PDB file of C-alpha atoms in Angstrom:
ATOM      1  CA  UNK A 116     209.622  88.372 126.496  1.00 90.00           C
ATOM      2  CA  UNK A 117     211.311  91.056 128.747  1.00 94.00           C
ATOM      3  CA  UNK A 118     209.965  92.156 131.531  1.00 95.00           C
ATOM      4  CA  UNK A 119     210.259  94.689 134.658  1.00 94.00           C
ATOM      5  CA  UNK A 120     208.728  93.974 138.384  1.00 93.00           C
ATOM      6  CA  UNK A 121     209.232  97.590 139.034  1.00 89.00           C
ATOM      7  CA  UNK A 122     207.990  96.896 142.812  1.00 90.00           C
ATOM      8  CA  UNK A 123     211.150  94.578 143.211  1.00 90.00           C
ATOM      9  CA  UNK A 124     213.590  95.537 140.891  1.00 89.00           C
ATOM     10  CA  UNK A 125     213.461  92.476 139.067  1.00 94.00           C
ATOM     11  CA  UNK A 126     214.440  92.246 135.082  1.00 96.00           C
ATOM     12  CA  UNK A 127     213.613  89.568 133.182  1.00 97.00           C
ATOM     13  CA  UNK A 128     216.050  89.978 130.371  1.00 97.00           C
ATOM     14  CA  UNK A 129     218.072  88.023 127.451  1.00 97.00           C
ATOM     15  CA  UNK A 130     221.442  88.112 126.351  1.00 96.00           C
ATOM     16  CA  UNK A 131     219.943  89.645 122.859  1.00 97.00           C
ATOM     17  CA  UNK A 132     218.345  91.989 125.379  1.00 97.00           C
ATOM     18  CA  UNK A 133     221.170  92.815 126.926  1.00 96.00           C
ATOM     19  CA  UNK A 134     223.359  93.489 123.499  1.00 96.00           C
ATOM     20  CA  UNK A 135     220.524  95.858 122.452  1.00 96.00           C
ATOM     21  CA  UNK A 136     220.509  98.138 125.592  1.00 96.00           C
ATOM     22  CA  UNK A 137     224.433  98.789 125.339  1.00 94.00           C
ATOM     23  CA  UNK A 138     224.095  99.567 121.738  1.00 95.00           C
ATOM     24  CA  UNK A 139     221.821 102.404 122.251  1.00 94.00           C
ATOM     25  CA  UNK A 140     224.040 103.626 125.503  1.00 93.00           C
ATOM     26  CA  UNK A 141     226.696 103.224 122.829  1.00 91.00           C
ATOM     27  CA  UNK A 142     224.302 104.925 120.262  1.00 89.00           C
ATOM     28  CA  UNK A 143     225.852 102.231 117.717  1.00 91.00           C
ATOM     29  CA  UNK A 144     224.092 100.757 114.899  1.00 93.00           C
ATOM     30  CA  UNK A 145     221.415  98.365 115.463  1.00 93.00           C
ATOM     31  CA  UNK A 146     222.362  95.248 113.601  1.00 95.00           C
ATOM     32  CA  UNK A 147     219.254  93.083 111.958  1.00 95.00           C
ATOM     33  CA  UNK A 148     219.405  90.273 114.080  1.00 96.00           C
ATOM     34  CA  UNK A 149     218.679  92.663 117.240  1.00 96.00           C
ATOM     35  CA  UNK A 150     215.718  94.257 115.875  1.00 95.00           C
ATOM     36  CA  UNK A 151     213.189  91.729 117.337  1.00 96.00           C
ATOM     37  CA  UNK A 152     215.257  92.104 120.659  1.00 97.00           C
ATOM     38  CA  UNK A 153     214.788  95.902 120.034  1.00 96.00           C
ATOM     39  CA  UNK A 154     211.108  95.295 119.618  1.00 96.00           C
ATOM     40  CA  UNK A 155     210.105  93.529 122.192  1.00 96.00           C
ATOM     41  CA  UNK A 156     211.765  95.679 124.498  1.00 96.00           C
ATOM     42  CA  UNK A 157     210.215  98.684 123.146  1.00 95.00           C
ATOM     43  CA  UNK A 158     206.529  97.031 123.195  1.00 95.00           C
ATOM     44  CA  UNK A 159     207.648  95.733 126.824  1.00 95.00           C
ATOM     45  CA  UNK A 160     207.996  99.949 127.961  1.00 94.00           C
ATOM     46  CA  UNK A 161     211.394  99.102 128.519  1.00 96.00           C
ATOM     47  CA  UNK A 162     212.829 101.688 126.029  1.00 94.00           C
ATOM     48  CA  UNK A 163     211.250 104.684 124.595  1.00 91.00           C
ATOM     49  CA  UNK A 164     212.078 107.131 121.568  1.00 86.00           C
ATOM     50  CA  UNK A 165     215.231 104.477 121.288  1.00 85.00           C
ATOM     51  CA  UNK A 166     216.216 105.833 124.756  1.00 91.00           C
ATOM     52  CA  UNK A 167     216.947 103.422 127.850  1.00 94.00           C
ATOM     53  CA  UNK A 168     213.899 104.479 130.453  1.00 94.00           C
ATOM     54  CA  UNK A 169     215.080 105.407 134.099  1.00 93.00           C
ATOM     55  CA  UNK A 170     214.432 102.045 135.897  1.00 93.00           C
ATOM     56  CA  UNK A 171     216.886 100.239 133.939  1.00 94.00           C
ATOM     57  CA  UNK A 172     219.739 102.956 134.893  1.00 93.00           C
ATOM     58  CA  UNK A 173     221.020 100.729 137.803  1.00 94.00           C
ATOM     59  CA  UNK A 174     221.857  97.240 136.028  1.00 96.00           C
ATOM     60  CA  UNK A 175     222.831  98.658 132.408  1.00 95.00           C
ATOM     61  CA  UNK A 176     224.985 101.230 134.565  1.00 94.00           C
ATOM     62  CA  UNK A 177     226.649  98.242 136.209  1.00 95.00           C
ATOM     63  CA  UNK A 178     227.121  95.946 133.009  1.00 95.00           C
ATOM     64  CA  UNK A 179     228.544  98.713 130.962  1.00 93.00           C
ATOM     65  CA  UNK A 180     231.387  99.303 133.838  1.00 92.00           C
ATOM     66  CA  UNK A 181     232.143  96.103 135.498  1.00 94.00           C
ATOM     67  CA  UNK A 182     234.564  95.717 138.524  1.00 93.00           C
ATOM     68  CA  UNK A 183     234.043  92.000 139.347  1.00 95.00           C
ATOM     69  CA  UNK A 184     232.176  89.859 136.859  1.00 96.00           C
ATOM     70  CA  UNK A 185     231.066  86.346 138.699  1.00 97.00           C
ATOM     71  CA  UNK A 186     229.992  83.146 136.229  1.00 97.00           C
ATOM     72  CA  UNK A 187     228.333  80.110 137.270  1.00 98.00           C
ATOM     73  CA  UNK A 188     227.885  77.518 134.849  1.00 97.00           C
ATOM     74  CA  UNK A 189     225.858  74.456 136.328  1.00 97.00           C
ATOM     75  CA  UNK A 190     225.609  71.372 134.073  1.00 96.00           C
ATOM     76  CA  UNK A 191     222.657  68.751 135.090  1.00 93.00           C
ATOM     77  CA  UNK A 192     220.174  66.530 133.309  1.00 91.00           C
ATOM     78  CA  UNK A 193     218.576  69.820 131.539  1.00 93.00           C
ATOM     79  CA  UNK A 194     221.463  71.353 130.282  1.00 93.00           C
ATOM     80  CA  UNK A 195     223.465  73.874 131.292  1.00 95.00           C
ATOM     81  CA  UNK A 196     222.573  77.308 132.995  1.00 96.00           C
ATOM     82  CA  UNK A 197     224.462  80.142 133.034  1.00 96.00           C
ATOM     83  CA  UNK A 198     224.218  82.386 136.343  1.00 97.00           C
ATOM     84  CA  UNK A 199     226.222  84.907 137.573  1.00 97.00           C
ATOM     85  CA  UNK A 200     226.353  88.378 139.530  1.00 97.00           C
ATOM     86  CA  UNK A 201     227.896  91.546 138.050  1.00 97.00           C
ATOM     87  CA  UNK A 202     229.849  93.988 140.886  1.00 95.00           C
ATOM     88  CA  UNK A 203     229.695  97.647 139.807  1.00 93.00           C
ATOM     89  CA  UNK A 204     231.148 100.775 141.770  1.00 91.00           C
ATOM     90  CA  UNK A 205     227.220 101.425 142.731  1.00 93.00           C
ATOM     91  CA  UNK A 206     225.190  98.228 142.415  1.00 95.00           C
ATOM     92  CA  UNK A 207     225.383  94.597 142.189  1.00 96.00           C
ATOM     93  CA  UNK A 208     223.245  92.597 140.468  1.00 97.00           C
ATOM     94  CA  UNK A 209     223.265  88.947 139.945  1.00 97.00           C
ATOM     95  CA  UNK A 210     220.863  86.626 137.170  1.00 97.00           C
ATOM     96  CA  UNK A 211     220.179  83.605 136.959  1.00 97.00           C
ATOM     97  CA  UNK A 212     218.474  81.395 134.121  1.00 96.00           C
ATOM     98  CA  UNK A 213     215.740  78.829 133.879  1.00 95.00           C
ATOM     99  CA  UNK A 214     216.596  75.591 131.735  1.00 93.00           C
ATOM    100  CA  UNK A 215     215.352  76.133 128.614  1.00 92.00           C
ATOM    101  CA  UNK A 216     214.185  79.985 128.551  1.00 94.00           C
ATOM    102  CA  UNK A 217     216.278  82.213 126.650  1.00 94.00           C
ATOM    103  CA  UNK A 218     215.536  85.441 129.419  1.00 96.00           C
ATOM    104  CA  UNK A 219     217.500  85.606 132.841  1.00 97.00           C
ATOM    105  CA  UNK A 220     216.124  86.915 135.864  1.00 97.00           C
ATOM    106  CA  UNK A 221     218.207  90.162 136.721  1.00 97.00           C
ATOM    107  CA  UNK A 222     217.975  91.151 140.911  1.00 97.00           C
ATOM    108  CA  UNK A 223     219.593  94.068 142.914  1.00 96.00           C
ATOM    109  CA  UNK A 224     222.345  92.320 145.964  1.00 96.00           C
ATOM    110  CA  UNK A 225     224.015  93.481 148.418  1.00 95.00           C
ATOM    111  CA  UNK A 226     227.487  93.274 149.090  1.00 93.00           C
ATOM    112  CA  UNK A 227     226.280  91.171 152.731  1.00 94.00           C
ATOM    113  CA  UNK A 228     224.655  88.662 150.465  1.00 95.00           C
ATOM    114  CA  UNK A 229     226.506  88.383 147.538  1.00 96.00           C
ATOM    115  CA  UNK A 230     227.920  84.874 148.522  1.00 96.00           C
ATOM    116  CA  UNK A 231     224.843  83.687 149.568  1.00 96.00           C
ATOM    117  CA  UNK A 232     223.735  84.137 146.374  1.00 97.00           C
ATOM    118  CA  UNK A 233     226.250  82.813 144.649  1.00 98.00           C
ATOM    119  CA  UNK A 234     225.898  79.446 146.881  1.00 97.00           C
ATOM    120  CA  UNK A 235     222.186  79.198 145.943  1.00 96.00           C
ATOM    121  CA  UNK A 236     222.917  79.335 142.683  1.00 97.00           C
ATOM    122  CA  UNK A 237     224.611  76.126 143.001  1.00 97.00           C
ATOM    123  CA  UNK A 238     221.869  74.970 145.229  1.00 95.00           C
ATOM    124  CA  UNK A 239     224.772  74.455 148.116  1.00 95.00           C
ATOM    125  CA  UNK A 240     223.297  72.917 150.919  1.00 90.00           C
ATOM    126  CA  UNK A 241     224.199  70.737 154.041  1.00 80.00           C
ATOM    127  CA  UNK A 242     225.961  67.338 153.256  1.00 71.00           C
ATOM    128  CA  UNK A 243     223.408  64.244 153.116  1.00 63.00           C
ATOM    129  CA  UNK A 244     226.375  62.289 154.697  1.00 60.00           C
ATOM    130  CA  UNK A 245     228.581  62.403 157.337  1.00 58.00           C
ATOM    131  CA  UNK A 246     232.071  64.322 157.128  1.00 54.00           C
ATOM    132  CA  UNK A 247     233.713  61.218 158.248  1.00 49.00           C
ATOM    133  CA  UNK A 248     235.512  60.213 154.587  1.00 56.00           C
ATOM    134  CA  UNK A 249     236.396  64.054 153.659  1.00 71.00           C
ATOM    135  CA  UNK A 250     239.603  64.525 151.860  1.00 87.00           C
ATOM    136  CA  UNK A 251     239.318  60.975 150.309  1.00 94.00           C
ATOM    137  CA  UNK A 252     240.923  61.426 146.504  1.00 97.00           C
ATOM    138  CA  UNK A 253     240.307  59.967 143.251  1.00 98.00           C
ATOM    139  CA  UNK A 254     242.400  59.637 140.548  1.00 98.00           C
ATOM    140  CA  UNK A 255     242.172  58.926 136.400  1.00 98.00           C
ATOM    141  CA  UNK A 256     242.018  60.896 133.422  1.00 97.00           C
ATOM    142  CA  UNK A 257     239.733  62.873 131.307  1.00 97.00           C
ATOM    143  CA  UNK A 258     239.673  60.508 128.409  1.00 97.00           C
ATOM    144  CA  UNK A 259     238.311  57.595 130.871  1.00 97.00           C
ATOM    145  CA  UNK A 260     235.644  60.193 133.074  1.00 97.00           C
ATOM    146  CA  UNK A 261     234.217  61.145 129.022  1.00 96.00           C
ATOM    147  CA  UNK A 262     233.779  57.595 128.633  1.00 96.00           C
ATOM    148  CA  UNK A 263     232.284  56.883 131.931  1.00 96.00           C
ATOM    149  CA  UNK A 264     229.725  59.231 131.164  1.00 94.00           C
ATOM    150  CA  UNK A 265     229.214  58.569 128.022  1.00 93.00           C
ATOM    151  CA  UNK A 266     228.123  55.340 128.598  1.00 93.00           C
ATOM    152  CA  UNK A 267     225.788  56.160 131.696  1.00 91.00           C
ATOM    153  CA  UNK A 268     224.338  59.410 129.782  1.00 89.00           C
ATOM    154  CA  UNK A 269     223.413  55.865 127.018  1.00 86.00           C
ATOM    155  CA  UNK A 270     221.075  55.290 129.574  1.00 74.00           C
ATOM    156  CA  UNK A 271     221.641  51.390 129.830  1.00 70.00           C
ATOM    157  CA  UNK A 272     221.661  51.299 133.638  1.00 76.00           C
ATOM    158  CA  UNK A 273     224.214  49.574 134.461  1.00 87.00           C
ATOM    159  CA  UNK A 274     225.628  49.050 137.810  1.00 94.00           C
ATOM    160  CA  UNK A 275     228.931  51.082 138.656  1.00 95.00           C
ATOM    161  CA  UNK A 276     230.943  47.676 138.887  1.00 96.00           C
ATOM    162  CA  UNK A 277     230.608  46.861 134.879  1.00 94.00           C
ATOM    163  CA  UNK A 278     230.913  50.538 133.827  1.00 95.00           C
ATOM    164  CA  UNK A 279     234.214  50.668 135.689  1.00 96.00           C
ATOM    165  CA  UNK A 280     234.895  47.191 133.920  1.00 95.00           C
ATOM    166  CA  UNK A 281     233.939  48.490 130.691  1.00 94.00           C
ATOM    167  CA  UNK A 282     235.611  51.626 130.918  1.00 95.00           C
ATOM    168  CA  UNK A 283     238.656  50.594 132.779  1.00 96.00           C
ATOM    169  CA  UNK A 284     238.123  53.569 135.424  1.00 97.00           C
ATOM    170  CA  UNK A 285     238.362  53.466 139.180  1.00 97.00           C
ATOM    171  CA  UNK A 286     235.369  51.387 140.574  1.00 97.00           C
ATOM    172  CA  UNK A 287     234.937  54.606 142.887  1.00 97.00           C
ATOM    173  CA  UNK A 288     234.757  57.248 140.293  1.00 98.00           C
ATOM    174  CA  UNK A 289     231.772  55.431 138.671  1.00 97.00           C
ATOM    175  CA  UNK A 290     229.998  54.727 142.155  1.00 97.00           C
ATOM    176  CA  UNK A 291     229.905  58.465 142.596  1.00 97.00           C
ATOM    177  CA  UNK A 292     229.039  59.410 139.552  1.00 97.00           C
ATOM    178  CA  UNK A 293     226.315  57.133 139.402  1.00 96.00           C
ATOM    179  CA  UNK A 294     224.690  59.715 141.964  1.00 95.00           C
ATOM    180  CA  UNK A 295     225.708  62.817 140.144  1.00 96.00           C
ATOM    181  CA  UNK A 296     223.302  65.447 140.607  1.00 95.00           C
ATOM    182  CA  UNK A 297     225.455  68.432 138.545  1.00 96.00           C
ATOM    183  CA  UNK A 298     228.340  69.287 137.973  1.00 97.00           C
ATOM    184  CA  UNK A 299     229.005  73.327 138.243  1.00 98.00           C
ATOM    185  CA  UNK A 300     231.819  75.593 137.830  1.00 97.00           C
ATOM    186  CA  UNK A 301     232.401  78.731 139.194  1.00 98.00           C
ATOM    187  CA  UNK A 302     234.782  81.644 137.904  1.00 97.00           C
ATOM    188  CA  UNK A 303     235.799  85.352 139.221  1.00 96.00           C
ATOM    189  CA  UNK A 304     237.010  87.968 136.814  1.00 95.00           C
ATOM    190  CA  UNK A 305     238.455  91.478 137.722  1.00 92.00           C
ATOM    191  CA  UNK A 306     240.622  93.862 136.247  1.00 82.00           C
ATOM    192  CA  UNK A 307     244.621  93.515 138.076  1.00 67.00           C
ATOM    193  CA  UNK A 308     245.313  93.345 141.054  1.00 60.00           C
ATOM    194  CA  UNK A 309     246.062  89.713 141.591  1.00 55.00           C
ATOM    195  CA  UNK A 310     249.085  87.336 141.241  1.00 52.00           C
ATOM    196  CA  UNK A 311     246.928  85.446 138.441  1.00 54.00           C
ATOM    197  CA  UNK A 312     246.594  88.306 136.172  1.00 55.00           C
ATOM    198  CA  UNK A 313     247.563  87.637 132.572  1.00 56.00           C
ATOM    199  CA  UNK A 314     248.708  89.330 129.911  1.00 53.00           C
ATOM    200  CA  UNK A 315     245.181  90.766 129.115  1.00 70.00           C
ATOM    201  CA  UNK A 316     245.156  92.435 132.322  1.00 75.00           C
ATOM    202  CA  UNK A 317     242.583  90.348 133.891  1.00 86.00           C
ATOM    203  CA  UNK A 318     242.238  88.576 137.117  1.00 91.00           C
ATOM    204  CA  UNK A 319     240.634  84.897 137.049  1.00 93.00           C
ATOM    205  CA  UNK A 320     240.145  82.411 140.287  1.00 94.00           C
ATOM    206  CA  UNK A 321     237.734  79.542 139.740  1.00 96.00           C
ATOM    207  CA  UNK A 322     236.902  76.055 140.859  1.00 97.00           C
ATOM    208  CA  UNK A 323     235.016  72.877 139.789  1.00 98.00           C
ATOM    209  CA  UNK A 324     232.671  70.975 141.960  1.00 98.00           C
ATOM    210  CA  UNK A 325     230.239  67.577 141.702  1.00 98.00           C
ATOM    211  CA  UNK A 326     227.466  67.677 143.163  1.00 96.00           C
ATOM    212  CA  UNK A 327     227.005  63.665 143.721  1.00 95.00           C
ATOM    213  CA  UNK A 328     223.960  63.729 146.105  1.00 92.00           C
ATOM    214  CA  UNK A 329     224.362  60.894 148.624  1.00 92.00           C
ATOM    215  CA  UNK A 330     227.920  60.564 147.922  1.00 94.00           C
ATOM    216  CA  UNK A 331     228.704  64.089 148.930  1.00 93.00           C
ATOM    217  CA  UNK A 332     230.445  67.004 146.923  1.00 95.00           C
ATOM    218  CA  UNK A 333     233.889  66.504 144.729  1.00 97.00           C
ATOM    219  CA  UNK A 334     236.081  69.110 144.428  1.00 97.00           C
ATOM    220  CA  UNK A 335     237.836  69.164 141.007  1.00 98.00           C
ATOM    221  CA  UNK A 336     241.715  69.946 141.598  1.00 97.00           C
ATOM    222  CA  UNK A 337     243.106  68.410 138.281  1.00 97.00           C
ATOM    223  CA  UNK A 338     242.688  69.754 135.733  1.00 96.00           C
ATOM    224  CA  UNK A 339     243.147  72.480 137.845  1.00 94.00           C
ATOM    225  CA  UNK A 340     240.919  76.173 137.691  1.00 93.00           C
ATOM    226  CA  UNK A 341     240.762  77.724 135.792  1.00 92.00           C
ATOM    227  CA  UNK A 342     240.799  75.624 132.374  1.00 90.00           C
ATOM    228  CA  UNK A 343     241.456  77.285 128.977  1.00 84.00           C
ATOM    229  CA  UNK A 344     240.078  76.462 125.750  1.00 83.00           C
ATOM    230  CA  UNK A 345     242.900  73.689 124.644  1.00 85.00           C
ATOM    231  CA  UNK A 346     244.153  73.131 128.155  1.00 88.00           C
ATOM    232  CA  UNK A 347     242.535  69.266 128.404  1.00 93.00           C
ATOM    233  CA  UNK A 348     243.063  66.186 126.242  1.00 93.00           C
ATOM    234  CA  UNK A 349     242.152  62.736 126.966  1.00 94.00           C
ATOM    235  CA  UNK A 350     245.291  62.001 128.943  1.00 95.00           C
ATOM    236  CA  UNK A 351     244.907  65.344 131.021  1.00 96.00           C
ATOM    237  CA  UNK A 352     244.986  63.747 134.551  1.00 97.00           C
ATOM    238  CA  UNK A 353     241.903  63.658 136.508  1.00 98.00           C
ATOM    239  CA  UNK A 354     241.974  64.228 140.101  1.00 98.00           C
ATOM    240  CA  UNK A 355     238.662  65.067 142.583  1.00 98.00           C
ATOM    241  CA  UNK A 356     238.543  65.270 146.256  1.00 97.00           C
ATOM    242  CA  UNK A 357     235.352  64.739 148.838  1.00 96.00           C
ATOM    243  CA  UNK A 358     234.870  68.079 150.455  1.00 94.00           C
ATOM    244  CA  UNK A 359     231.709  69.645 152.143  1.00 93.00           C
ATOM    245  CA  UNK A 360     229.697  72.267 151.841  1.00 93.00           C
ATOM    246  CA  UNK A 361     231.558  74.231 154.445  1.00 93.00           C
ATOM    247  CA  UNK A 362     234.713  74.042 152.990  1.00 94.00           C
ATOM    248  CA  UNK A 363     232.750  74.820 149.555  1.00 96.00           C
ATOM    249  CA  UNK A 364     231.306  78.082 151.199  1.00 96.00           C
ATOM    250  CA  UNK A 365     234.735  79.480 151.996  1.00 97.00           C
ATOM    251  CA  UNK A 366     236.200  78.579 148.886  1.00 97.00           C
ATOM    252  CA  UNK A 367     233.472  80.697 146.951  1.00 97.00           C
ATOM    253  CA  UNK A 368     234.101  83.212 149.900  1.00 96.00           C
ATOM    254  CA  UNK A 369     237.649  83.456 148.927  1.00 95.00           C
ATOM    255  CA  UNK A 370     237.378  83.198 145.111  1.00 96.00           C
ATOM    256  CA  UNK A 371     235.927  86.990 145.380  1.00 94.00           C
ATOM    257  CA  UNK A 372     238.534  89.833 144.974  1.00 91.00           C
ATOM    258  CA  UNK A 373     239.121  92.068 148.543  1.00 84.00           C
ATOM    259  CA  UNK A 374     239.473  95.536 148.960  1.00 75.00           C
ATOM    260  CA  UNK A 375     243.351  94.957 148.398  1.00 71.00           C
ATOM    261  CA  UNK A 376     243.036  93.573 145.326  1.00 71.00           C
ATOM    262  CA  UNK A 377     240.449  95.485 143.823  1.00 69.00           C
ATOM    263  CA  UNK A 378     242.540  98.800 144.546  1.00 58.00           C
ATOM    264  CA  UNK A 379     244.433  98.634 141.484  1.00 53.00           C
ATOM    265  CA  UNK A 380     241.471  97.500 139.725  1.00 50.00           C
ATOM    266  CA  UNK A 381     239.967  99.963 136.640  1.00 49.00           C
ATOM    267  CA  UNK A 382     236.183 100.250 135.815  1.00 44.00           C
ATOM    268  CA  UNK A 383     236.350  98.442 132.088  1.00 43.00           C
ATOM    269  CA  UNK A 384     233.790  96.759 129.537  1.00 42.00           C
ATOM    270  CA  UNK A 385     235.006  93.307 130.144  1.00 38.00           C
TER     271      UNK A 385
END
């Protein structure tokens, strides 16, 4: 159910939430599979008469005109989440989701902690190993990672020597990713101002990361960020690198849009 922790600013909101609140800013038609969205955000005070009350101004303001949209999709044993922040010309807010509830936690940032809230997300932390083997590289393909994990999501617990035997992958890749903890990606969307903008006018940097616990975070460089729908096949190569969570923190640092590129950047519904 939806929910407001008016002493905090905190939202507890779902995407069906979400799609009936810009309707009514919209004053669109409510389609039937939103009215029990509609309702429970009515019988949560949330909207009255049909009309948005005040203490929601802030984050439907900011969803409704986007500058910078930030998505962080982490994949572990539960599933996959879907986090995020949303920059607006007056607020940011970022959410974040709970495996298996269908509402997302909505807070007020600031700009100061915007990437240390993006890093939490991602439960970023200090290395469990030494720095010593950074920059060490492994290389495959995508059709031979699905099958590594295929066969260790089968849950037969085998040791990483006979999947790599089975699979024909890189004894390496299946030591670490018999201590995979998640796998996220992260991706940064803004309107221009960037040498990656395509035709559609938008922005995108992103990057890939494995969290493999004891055997220390794996940046994903091949396929390289970001990866379209129909971009990867089987034989797509598959490259990863050790890195650390320093060199993590001022990648996400960097993935955000500056003042530069932002100028040229328009206030859009994206």
């Amino acid at each position: 159910m939806p929910s407001l922790d008016a002493a905090r600013r905190r939202l507890r909101l779902s995407d069906a939430h979400i799609s009936v609140l810009g309707l009514l800013v919209d004053e669109a038609r409510m389609p039937e599979e939103l009215t029990q969205a509609q309702a429970e955000l009515r019988d949560a005070g949330l909207i009255d008469n049909e009309k948005i009350v005040a203490d929601l101004y802030p984050l439907v303001s900011t969803l409704m005109a986007p500058r910078v949209i930030a998505r962080v999709e982490v994949t572990g044993p539960q599933g996959v989440t879907s986090n995020g922040a949303v920059i607006g010309d007056e607020f940011i807010f970022i959410h974040e989701a709970w495996p298996g509830a269908a509402e997302s936690e909505y807070v007020p940032a600031e700009p100061e902690t915007l990437v240390w809230s993006l890093a939490r997300m991602v439960d970023l932390h200090r290395d469990l190993t030494g720095e010593a083997d950074s920059g060490e590289v492994i290389a495959s393909t995508m059709g031979t990672f699905d099958q590594v994990i295929t066969r260790m999501e089968a849950g037969g617990s085998e040791e990483p020597e006979a999947v790599a035997e089975a699979t024909g992958a890189p004894l390496r890749l299946t030591e670490i990713l018999a201590e995979l903890n998640c796998m996220w990606r992260m991706t940064v969307v803004w309107q221009g101002g960037g040498e990656a903008t395509g035709p559609d006018g938008l922005s995108v940097s992103a990057l890939s990361v494995w969290d493999c616990g004891i055997e220390g975070y794996w940046l994903r460089e091949l396929p390289a960020e970001p990866v379209s729908d129909g971009d990867v096949d089987e034989s797509s190569e598959l490259r990863v690198r050790r890195t650390s969570a320093k060199e993590l923190w001022r990648m996400i640092t960097d993935l955000l849009p500056d003042e530069t590129q932002l100028a040229a950047a328009r206030p859009s519904a994206f």
